[in-house]
Coordinates of C-alpha atoms and ligand atoms in Angstrom, one line a residue:
M1 CA 133.9 99.3 62.9
A2 CA 132.0 100.4 66.1
D3 CA 133.2 98.6 69.3
T4 CA 130.4 96.3 70.2
N5 CA 131.8 95.3 74.0
F6 CA 130.3 97.6 76.9
D7 CA 130.0 98.1 80.6
V8 CA 126.4 99.2 80.3
V9 CA 124.0 98.9 77.1
I10 CA 121.0 101.2 77.4
I11 CA 117.7 100.4 75.3
G12 CA 115.5 103.3 74.8
G13 CA 116.7 106.7 74.2
G14 CA 113.9 108.8 76.0
P15 CA 114.7 110.9 79.2
G16 CA 115.4 107.7 81.4
G17 CA 117.6 106.2 78.6
Y18 CA 119.6 109.6 77.4
N19 CA 120.2 110.5 81.2
A20 CA 121.2 107.1 82.4
A21 CA 123.8 107.1 79.4
V22 CA 125.2 110.8 80.7
R23 CA 125.4 109.7 84.3
A24 CA 127.2 106.5 83.0
G25 CA 129.6 108.4 81.1
Q26 CA 130.4 110.8 83.6
L27 CA 131.0 107.9 86.1
G28 CA 133.3 106.3 83.6
L29 CA 131.6 103.5 82.6
K30 CA 131.8 102.4 78.7
A31 CA 128.0 102.7 77.6
A32 CA 125.9 102.3 74.7
I33 CA 122.4 103.8 74.1
V34 CA 120.2 102.1 71.5
E35 CA 117.0 103.6 69.8
S36 CA 114.6 102.6 67.5
R37 CA 112.9 105.9 66.5
G38 CA 115.9 107.1 64.6
V39 CA 116.3 110.4 67.2
L40 CA 117.1 110.2 70.4
G41 CA 114.6 112.2 73.4
G42 CA 112.0 109.4 73.4
T43 CA 108.3 110.4 73.8
C44 CA 109.2 113.4 76.0
L45 CA 110.8 115.3 73.5
N46 CA 109.8 113.9 70.4
V47 CA 106.0 113.4 71.0
G48 CA 105.1 114.3 74.6
C49 CA 106.5 117.1 76.8
M50 CA 108.1 119.4 74.8
P51 CA 106.0 119.6 71.5
S52 CA 102.9 119.7 73.6
K53 CA 104.4 122.8 75.8
A54 CA 105.5 124.6 72.6
L55 CA 101.6 124.3 71.5
L56 CA 100.5 125.2 75.0
H57 CA 103.1 128.3 74.8
A58 CA 101.9 129.4 71.3
S59 CA 98.1 129.0 71.7
E60 CA 98.6 130.9 75.1
L61 CA 99.7 133.9 73.4
F62 CA 97.1 133.4 70.7
E63 CA 94.7 133.6 73.0
A64 CA 96.0 136.5 74.8
A65 CA 96.4 138.3 71.5
S66 CA 92.7 137.7 70.9
G67 CA 91.7 139.5 74.3
E68 CA 93.7 140.0 77.3
F69 CA 96.2 142.4 74.9
A70 CA 93.2 145.1 74.6
H71 CA 92.5 144.8 77.9
I72 CA 95.8 146.2 78.9
G73 CA 95.9 149.0 76.2
I74 CA 97.7 146.9 73.4
D75 CA 95.7 147.0 70.4
V76 CA 96.6 144.7 67.7
P77 CA 94.8 143.5 64.6
A78 CA 92.5 140.4 65.4
P79 CA 95.5 137.7 65.2
K80 CA 95.2 135.2 62.3
L81 CA 96.3 131.6 63.1
N82 CA 99.1 130.2 61.0
L83 CA 98.7 126.9 62.0
I84 CA 101.4 125.5 59.4
Q85 CA 104.0 127.9 61.0
M86 CA 103.1 127.1 64.4
M87 CA 103.5 123.3 63.7
K88 CA 107.0 124.2 61.8
A89 CA 108.1 126.2 64.8
K90 CA 107.0 123.4 67.5
Q91 CA 108.8 120.9 65.3
D92 CA 112.0 123.1 65.2
S93 CA 111.8 123.7 68.7
V94 CA 111.6 119.4 69.0
G95 CA 114.5 119.0 66.4
A96 CA 116.9 121.5 68.3
L97 CA 116.5 119.7 71.7
T98 CA 117.0 116.3 70.4
K99 CA 120.1 117.2 68.7
G100 CA 121.3 118.8 72.0
V101 CA 120.6 115.1 73.2
E102 CA 122.7 113.5 70.4
F103 CA 125.5 116.1 71.4
L104 CA 125.3 115.2 75.0
M105 CA 126.3 111.5 74.1
K106 CA 129.0 112.5 72.2
K107 CA 130.2 114.9 75.0
N108 CA 129.9 111.9 77.6
K109 CA 131.8 109.2 75.1
V110 CA 128.6 107.0 74.8
T111 CA 128.0 104.9 71.5
Y112 CA 124.7 105.6 69.9
F113 CA 123.5 102.5 68.1
V114 CA 120.1 103.7 65.8
G115 CA 117.8 100.6 65.8
F116 CA 115.9 97.9 67.6
G117 CA 117.3 96.7 70.6
K118 CA 116.5 93.1 71.4
I119 CA 117.7 91.2 74.6
E120 CA 119.3 87.8 73.3
G121 CA 120.1 86.2 76.8
A122 CA 122.3 87.4 79.7
G123 CA 125.0 90.2 78.5
K124 CA 123.8 90.0 75.0
V125 CA 121.8 93.0 73.0
S126 CA 121.3 92.9 69.4
V127 CA 120.7 95.9 67.3
T128 CA 118.6 95.7 64.2
A129 CA 118.9 98.9 62.0
A130 CA 115.9 100.0 59.7
D131 CA 117.8 98.3 56.6
G132 CA 117.7 95.1 58.7
K133 CA 121.4 95.2 59.7
V134 CA 121.6 93.2 62.8
E135 CA 124.9 94.3 65.2
Q136 CA 125.2 92.0 68.2
L137 CA 126.7 93.7 71.4
T138 CA 128.0 92.2 74.6
T139 CA 127.6 94.0 78.1
K140 CA 127.8 93.8 81.7
H141 CA 124.7 95.6 82.4
I142 CA 121.6 96.2 80.4
V143 CA 119.3 99.1 81.4
I144 CA 116.0 98.6 79.9
A145 CA 114.4 102.0 79.4
T146 CA 112.1 101.3 76.4
G147 CA 109.1 103.7 77.7
S148 CA 105.3 103.4 77.4
E149 CA 102.6 103.9 74.5
P150 CA 99.1 105.5 74.8
T151 CA 96.6 103.1 76.0
P152 CA 94.0 101.8 73.3
L153 CA 90.5 101.8 74.2
P154 CA 88.4 99.4 73.4
G155 CA 85.8 100.0 70.5
V156 CA 87.6 103.0 69.0
T157 CA 90.3 102.6 66.8
V158 CA 92.8 105.7 66.3
D159 CA 93.7 106.4 62.9
Q160 CA 95.6 109.5 63.5
K161 CA 92.9 111.7 61.2
Q162 CA 89.8 111.5 62.9
I163 CA 90.1 109.4 65.9
V164 CA 93.9 110.5 67.4
D165 CA 96.1 110.0 70.5
S166 CA 98.3 112.2 71.9
T167 CA 101.1 112.0 69.3
G168 CA 98.0 112.8 66.8
A169 CA 97.0 115.8 68.5
L170 CA 100.0 117.3 68.7
S171 CA 100.1 117.8 64.8
L172 CA 96.3 118.0 63.7
P173 CA 96.4 119.9 60.2
A174 CA 93.5 122.1 61.0
V175 CA 91.5 123.4 63.9
P176 CA 88.5 121.0 64.7
K177 CA 85.2 122.4 64.9
H178 CA 84.2 120.3 67.8
L179 CA 87.2 117.8 69.5
V180 CA 86.0 115.4 72.0
V181 CA 88.5 114.3 74.2
V182 CA 88.0 111.1 75.9
G183 CA 89.9 111.0 79.3
A184 CA 89.9 114.1 81.8
G185 CA 93.8 113.6 82.8
I186 CA 96.6 115.4 82.3
I187 CA 97.4 114.9 78.5
G188 CA 93.8 115.5 77.6
L189 CA 93.3 118.5 79.3
E190 CA 96.7 120.1 78.2
L191 CA 95.7 119.3 74.8
G192 CA 92.3 120.1 74.9
S193 CA 93.1 123.5 76.0
V194 CA 95.8 124.1 73.2
W195 CA 92.6 123.3 70.6
R196 CA 90.3 125.3 72.7
R197 CA 92.7 128.3 72.7
L198 CA 92.8 128.2 68.9
G199 CA 88.8 128.0 68.3
A200 CA 87.8 124.5 68.8
K201 CA 84.8 123.9 70.7
V202 CA 86.1 121.1 73.2
T203 CA 84.0 118.4 75.4
V204 CA 85.6 116.1 77.8
V205 CA 84.3 112.7 78.4
E206 CA 85.5 111.0 81.7
F207 CA 84.6 107.7 83.2
L208 CA 85.2 108.6 86.9
D209 CA 82.9 111.5 88.1
R210 CA 85.9 114.0 88.9
I211 CA 88.6 115.4 86.5
T212 CA 92.6 114.8 86.9
P213 CA 92.4 111.7 89.5
G214 CA 95.4 111.9 91.7
M215 CA 95.2 115.7 91.9
D216 CA 94.0 117.1 95.5
T217 CA 90.2 116.9 95.2
E218 CA 89.6 120.4 96.3
L219 CA 92.0 121.9 93.7
A220 CA 90.6 119.4 91.1
T221 CA 87.0 120.8 91.9
Q222 CA 88.0 124.5 91.9
F223 CA 90.0 123.5 88.4
Q224 CA 87.4 122.0 86.7
K225 CA 85.1 125.3 87.6
I226 CA 88.0 127.4 85.8
L227 CA 88.2 125.4 82.9
T228 CA 84.5 125.4 82.4
K229 CA 84.7 129.4 82.6
Q230 CA 87.3 129.2 79.6
G231 CA 84.6 126.7 77.6
F232 CA 85.5 123.6 78.2
A233 CA 82.6 121.2 78.6
F234 CA 82.7 118.2 80.6
K235 CA 80.5 115.0 80.5
L236 CA 81.8 112.8 83.8
G237 CA 80.8 109.9 85.2
T238 CA 80.5 108.5 81.3
K239 CA 82.0 106.0 79.1
V240 CA 82.6 105.7 75.6
T241 CA 81.4 102.2 74.1
S242 CA 81.8 102.8 70.5
A243 CA 82.9 105.4 67.6
K244 CA 81.9 105.7 64.3
T245 CA 83.6 107.5 61.5
G246 CA 82.5 108.7 58.7
K247 CA 82.7 111.7 55.9
S248 CA 81.1 114.3 58.3
G249 CA 82.8 113.3 61.3
V250 CA 82.8 110.6 64.4
S251 CA 79.8 109.4 66.0
L252 CA 80.5 108.2 69.4
T253 CA 78.1 106.1 71.7
L254 CA 78.2 107.4 75.3
E255 CA 76.9 105.6 78.6
A256 CA 76.2 106.4 82.1
A257 CA 79.8 105.1 83.9
A258 CA 77.2 103.7 86.4
G259 CA 74.8 102.0 83.4
G260 CA 72.2 103.2 81.5
N261 CA 70.7 104.7 78.2
A262 CA 73.2 105.3 75.5
E263 CA 73.5 108.9 74.0
T264 CA 75.4 109.9 71.2
L265 CA 77.8 112.8 70.3
E266 CA 79.4 114.1 67.2
A267 CA 82.6 115.5 66.8
D268 CA 84.9 116.2 64.1
V269 CA 88.1 114.7 65.8
V270 CA 88.4 112.3 68.8
L271 CA 91.4 112.7 70.8
V272 CA 91.8 109.1 73.1
A273 CA 93.8 109.9 76.0
I274 CA 93.0 107.4 78.8
G275 CA 96.5 107.1 79.9
R276 CA 99.8 105.2 78.8
R277 CA 101.1 101.5 79.2
P278 CA 104.4 100.3 79.6
F279 CA 106.2 99.2 76.2
T280 CA 108.3 96.1 75.9
A281 CA 107.0 94.4 72.7
G282 CA 109.8 92.7 70.8
L283 CA 112.4 93.3 73.4
G284 CA 113.3 89.7 74.4
L285 CA 112.6 89.7 78.1
D286 CA 111.4 86.0 77.6
T287 CA 115.3 85.2 77.0
V288 CA 116.5 86.4 80.2
G289 CA 113.2 85.2 82.2
I290 CA 111.4 88.6 82.7
T291 CA 107.4 88.1 82.6
P292 CA 106.1 91.8 82.8
D293 CA 102.8 91.9 85.3
Q294 CA 99.2 92.3 84.2
R295 CA 99.6 95.5 83.4
G296 CA 102.8 95.1 81.5
F297 CA 105.1 96.6 84.0
I298 CA 108.6 95.1 84.7
A299 CA 108.6 94.7 88.4
T300 CA 111.8 95.9 90.2
D301 CA 113.7 96.1 93.5
H302 CA 115.9 99.4 93.4
F303 CA 115.8 98.8 89.4
K304 CA 117.0 95.4 89.6
T305 CA 114.7 93.2 87.2
S306 CA 114.6 89.7 88.4
A307 CA 117.4 88.8 85.7
P308 CA 120.7 89.1 87.4
G309 CA 122.5 92.3 85.3
V310 CA 119.6 93.5 83.7
W311 CA 118.0 97.0 85.1
A312 CA 114.8 98.7 84.2
I313 CA 113.9 102.8 84.8
G314 CA 111.2 105.2 83.6
D315 CA 107.9 104.5 82.3
V316 CA 108.1 100.9 81.9
I317 CA 108.2 100.1 85.8
H318 CA 105.9 101.2 88.3
G319 CA 105.4 105.0 89.7
P320 CA 104.5 108.1 88.2
M321 CA 104.8 107.9 84.5
L322 CA 107.0 111.4 84.1
A323 CA 110.4 112.6 82.8
H324 CA 111.7 113.8 85.7
K325 CA 110.5 110.9 87.5
A326 CA 112.5 108.7 84.5
E327 CA 115.2 111.2 85.0
E328 CA 115.9 110.3 88.7
D329 CA 115.7 106.8 88.4
A330 CA 118.5 106.9 85.4
V331 CA 121.0 108.4 87.8
A332 CA 120.2 106.1 90.5
V333 CA 120.2 102.9 88.5
I334 CA 123.7 104.0 87.2
E335 CA 125.3 104.8 90.3
L336 CA 123.7 101.5 92.0
I337 CA 125.6 99.9 89.2
A338 CA 128.7 102.2 89.4
G339 CA 128.9 101.1 93.2
K340 CA 127.4 103.9 94.9
A341 CA 124.2 104.7 96.8
G342 CA 121.6 105.4 94.1
H343 CA 118.1 106.3 95.5
V344 CA 114.8 107.9 94.4
D345 CA 112.2 109.5 97.1
Y346 CA 109.0 108.6 94.9
D347 CA 107.0 110.7 97.8
L348 CA 108.6 114.1 96.3
V349 CA 108.1 113.4 92.7
P350 CA 106.0 116.6 91.6
S351 CA 102.9 116.4 89.2
V352 CA 102.2 119.6 87.1
V353 CA 99.4 120.4 84.6
Y354 CA 100.6 123.0 81.8
T355 CA 97.3 124.8 81.2
F356 CA 96.3 128.1 82.4
P357 CA 96.1 128.3 85.0
E358 CA 98.5 125.6 85.9
V359 CA 98.4 123.3 88.7
A360 CA 101.7 121.7 90.6
W361 CA 101.6 119.5 93.5
V362 CA 104.0 117.6 95.4
G363 CA 103.8 115.0 98.7
K364 CA 100.1 114.1 99.8
T365 CA 96.8 115.2 98.9
E366 CA 94.1 115.9 101.9
D367 CA 92.1 113.0 100.7
Q368 CA 95.4 110.9 101.4
L369 CA 96.0 112.2 104.8
K370 CA 92.0 112.0 105.5
A371 CA 92.2 108.3 104.6
A372 CA 95.2 107.8 106.6
G373 CA 93.6 109.0 109.7
V374 CA 96.8 111.5 109.9
Q375 CA 96.3 114.7 112.0
Y376 CA 97.3 117.8 109.8
K377 CA 97.0 121.5 109.6
T378 CA 95.9 123.6 106.5
G379 CA 97.4 126.5 105.4
K380 CA 95.6 128.6 102.5
F381 CA 96.3 131.8 100.6
P382 CA 94.3 132.9 97.4
F383 CA 96.1 134.3 94.3
M384 CA 93.4 137.1 94.2
A385 CA 95.2 138.4 97.5
N386 CA 98.5 138.2 95.5
S387 CA 100.0 141.5 94.5
R388 CA 102.0 140.0 91.4
A389 CA 99.2 137.8 90.2
K390 CA 96.4 140.8 90.9
I391 CA 98.6 143.4 88.4
N392 CA 99.1 140.4 86.0
H393 CA 95.5 140.0 85.8
E394 CA 95.8 136.3 86.8
T395 CA 94.0 135.4 90.3
D396 CA 92.5 132.4 89.5
G397 CA 93.1 129.9 92.0
F398 CA 95.6 129.6 95.5
V399 CA 98.0 127.9 97.4
K400 CA 97.8 125.2 100.0
F401 CA 99.9 123.7 102.7
L402 CA 99.4 120.5 104.8
A403 CA 101.7 120.0 107.7
D404 CA 101.6 117.3 110.5
A405 CA 99.3 118.9 113.6
K406 CA 101.9 118.2 116.4
T407 CA 105.3 118.5 114.2
D408 CA 104.5 120.9 111.4
K409 CA 106.3 118.7 109.2
V410 CA 105.2 119.5 105.5
Y411 CA 103.4 116.3 104.2
G412 CA 101.8 118.0 100.9
V413 CA 102.1 121.3 99.0
H414 CA 99.2 121.9 96.4
I415 CA 99.5 125.1 94.0
L416 CA 96.4 126.1 91.2
G417 CA 97.9 129.5 90.3
P418 CA 100.0 131.1 87.5
Q419 CA 103.1 129.5 87.3
A420 CA 102.5 126.7 89.5
G421 CA 105.1 124.5 87.8
E422 CA 107.7 126.9 88.4
M423 CA 107.0 127.4 92.0
I424 CA 106.4 123.9 93.5
G425 CA 110.0 123.1 93.3
E426 CA 110.4 125.1 96.4
A427 CA 108.5 122.9 98.3
C428 CA 110.1 120.0 97.0
V429 CA 113.2 121.1 98.2
L430 CA 111.7 121.9 101.9
M431 CA 110.1 118.3 101.9
A432 CA 113.2 116.8 100.9
F433 CA 115.1 118.5 103.7
G434 CA 112.2 117.2 106.0
G435 CA 111.1 120.7 106.5
A436 CA 108.4 122.4 108.7
S437 CA 105.8 124.7 107.4
E438 CA 107.7 127.7 109.7
D439 CA 110.8 127.3 107.7
L440 CA 109.5 128.1 104.7
A441 CA 107.0 130.9 106.2
R442 CA 110.0 132.3 107.7
T443 CA 112.1 132.3 104.7
C444 CA 112.4 135.5 102.9
H445 CA 110.4 135.7 99.3
P446 CA 111.4 138.6 96.7
H447 CA 108.5 140.9 96.3
P448 CA 106.0 141.0 94.4
T449 CA 106.2 137.6 92.9
R450 CA 103.7 135.2 92.9
S451 CA 105.9 132.7 95.3
E452 CA 104.9 135.0 98.0
A453 CA 101.7 133.1 98.1
V454 CA 103.3 130.0 98.7
K455 CA 104.9 131.8 101.5
Q456 CA 101.9 133.2 102.8
A457 CA 100.1 129.8 102.6
A458 CA 102.9 128.3 104.7
M459 CA 102.3 131.2 107.4
G460 CA 98.7 130.1 107.1
V461 CA 99.3 126.7 109.0
E462 CA 100.3 128.4 112.2
G463 CA 97.5 131.3 111.8
W464 CA 99.4 133.9 111.0
T465 CA 98.7 134.8 107.0
M466 CA 99.1 138.5 106.9
Q467 CA 97.9 139.7 103.4
A468 CA 94.6 138.0 103.2
Ligands
FAD1 C1 101.6 114.6 75.2 C2 102.2 113.9 76.1 C3 102.6 115.2 77.1 C4 103.7 114.7 78.1 N1 103.9 115.7 79.1 C5 105.0 115.8 79.9 C6 105.1 116.7 81.2 O1 104.8 117.7 81.0 N2 105.8 116.5 81.9 C7 106.5 115.3 82.4 O2 107.0 114.9 83.5 N3 106.3 114.0 81.5 C8 105.3 114.5 80.4 N4 104.9 113.3 79.6 C9 105.5 112.0 79.9 C10 106.7 111.6 79.5 O3 107.2 111.9 78.0 C11 107.2 110.0 79.8 O4 107.3 110.0 81.2 C12 108.7 110.1 79.5 O5 109.1 110.6 78.2 C13 109.1 108.6 80.0 O6 110.3 108.5 79.9 P1 111.1 107.2 79.4 O7 112.6 107.3 79.0 O8 111.2 105.9 80.5 O9 110.6 106.7 78.2 P2 110.1 107.3 76.8 O10 110.3 108.6 76.5 O11 108.8 106.6 76.0 O12 111.3 106.7 75.4 C14 111.5 105.4 75.4 C15 112.1 105.0 74.2 O13 112.5 104.0 73.9 C16 112.4 103.5 72.4 N5 112.3 102.2 72.5 C17 111.4 101.4 72.9 N6 111.6 100.2 72.7 C18 112.7 99.9 72.3 C19 113.9 99.1 71.4 N7 113.5 97.6 71.7 N8 114.8 99.3 71.5 C20 115.0 100.7 70.7 N9 114.5 101.5 71.5 C21 113.3 101.2 71.8 C22 111.1 104.4 71.9 O14 111.3 104.7 70.9 C23 111.1 105.5 73.0 O15 111.8 106.3 72.4 C24 104.4 113.4 78.5 C25 103.8 112.5 77.6 C26 103.1 112.6 76.7 C27 102.5 111.7 75.7

């Protein structure tokens, strides 16, 4: 019979939960992880980051084979989409990754319970398996890592056929003729890109008068222009008030966000991507006196909830709903439990949009600095002037540095361009060390790489950009 007494029981097997489990094992804590999905990896590996990136990669190659290849002298017959194989390849990759996480549990001597975890009072967790069998665990610490779920849109019922959320949009059985994406956030634009590249007409309806809230406005404006050039249609400042499904598709009723006459928009498939909300249903929070806040988040102070011995991390607590943030939380919470000095700097959590081109940023936006009345200097460099980007015909976008006007300490780095997500890491390191733009400007970068655009933008803060 499996041991049921632990130092720490982690509820949820996503990037928060499984990384907490690994760190607990490394630090010699007797740990268990409870996951109801039947497979580890959480939203990220199963229905989030990884399957979306698999489809973004495949669809990018499909689009390149349909146009870009010929331009650089590779003549291929017009590519034919084999969507079934594309979905299978995606699922195979996901399967390999989730098995890898299971291996990590074994390697770090973490006991994995498959079932739904419920807190049953201080130090107690029950696990209910799919067949109804219940196991009772006792533990010194409980870590809640139950993640999030798509936010529903009033008046629009997701049926995962004609009206889908992100999970449904990762497995459509056919390319829709017209996909309407409700919400111009990261998930909507990434999945919209996938289906546009595979042949769908894509219209994005957004309540706000801009896309990608949270992104520096200058980048967001440029980004929208690039997406429009690619074929995206945008209806900004517009709300969806209802959706009617029928044999021929979905009929959406739209209204101007500020109020006004209603109009209808017909779609084959509608993707609702208006955000995500914390998931704590059935978790037994009441048994330890925890009440989620109005938006459903569990309030924490350095991951401690209001209940002694109960901690929470990842999407279920405040902060950016991102896998790498959940992972940082995971390390910190376990280190705190083990008596170490766990800490996360939430000012340095990077964001990435994995479209083409990508958008990546860390730190403050120009809008935030202006609002706070901070005196800052700007350095910019366009990919049009970067030799590697030019050779690769990927010249859209630019890099922007924001640094203190007096001290030169970097406040934010914003990249709209090819491989931006890979390049933002050096800005994170620079800022984690409290670096100045000059530190990066005087650091040798390999040639020819796109990262030279980052260096040239840093040089621009002191006005000595040399290649543009
Ligand atoms: C389409 C999409 C694309 C995304 N792309 C990215 C990306 O590129 N980069 C990025 O950083 N983030 C991305 N995200 C966000 C990312 O997936 C989440 O931020 C991340 O998964 C949060 O990790 P978590 O461990 O907090 O929660 P989750 O990954 O949601 O994991 C929570 C787990 O807990 C389980 N669970 C819940 N309640 C219980 C219970 N009571 N008992 C047992 N198990 C339970 C759930 O089944 C789930 O598996 C994406 C999300 C989506 C939807």
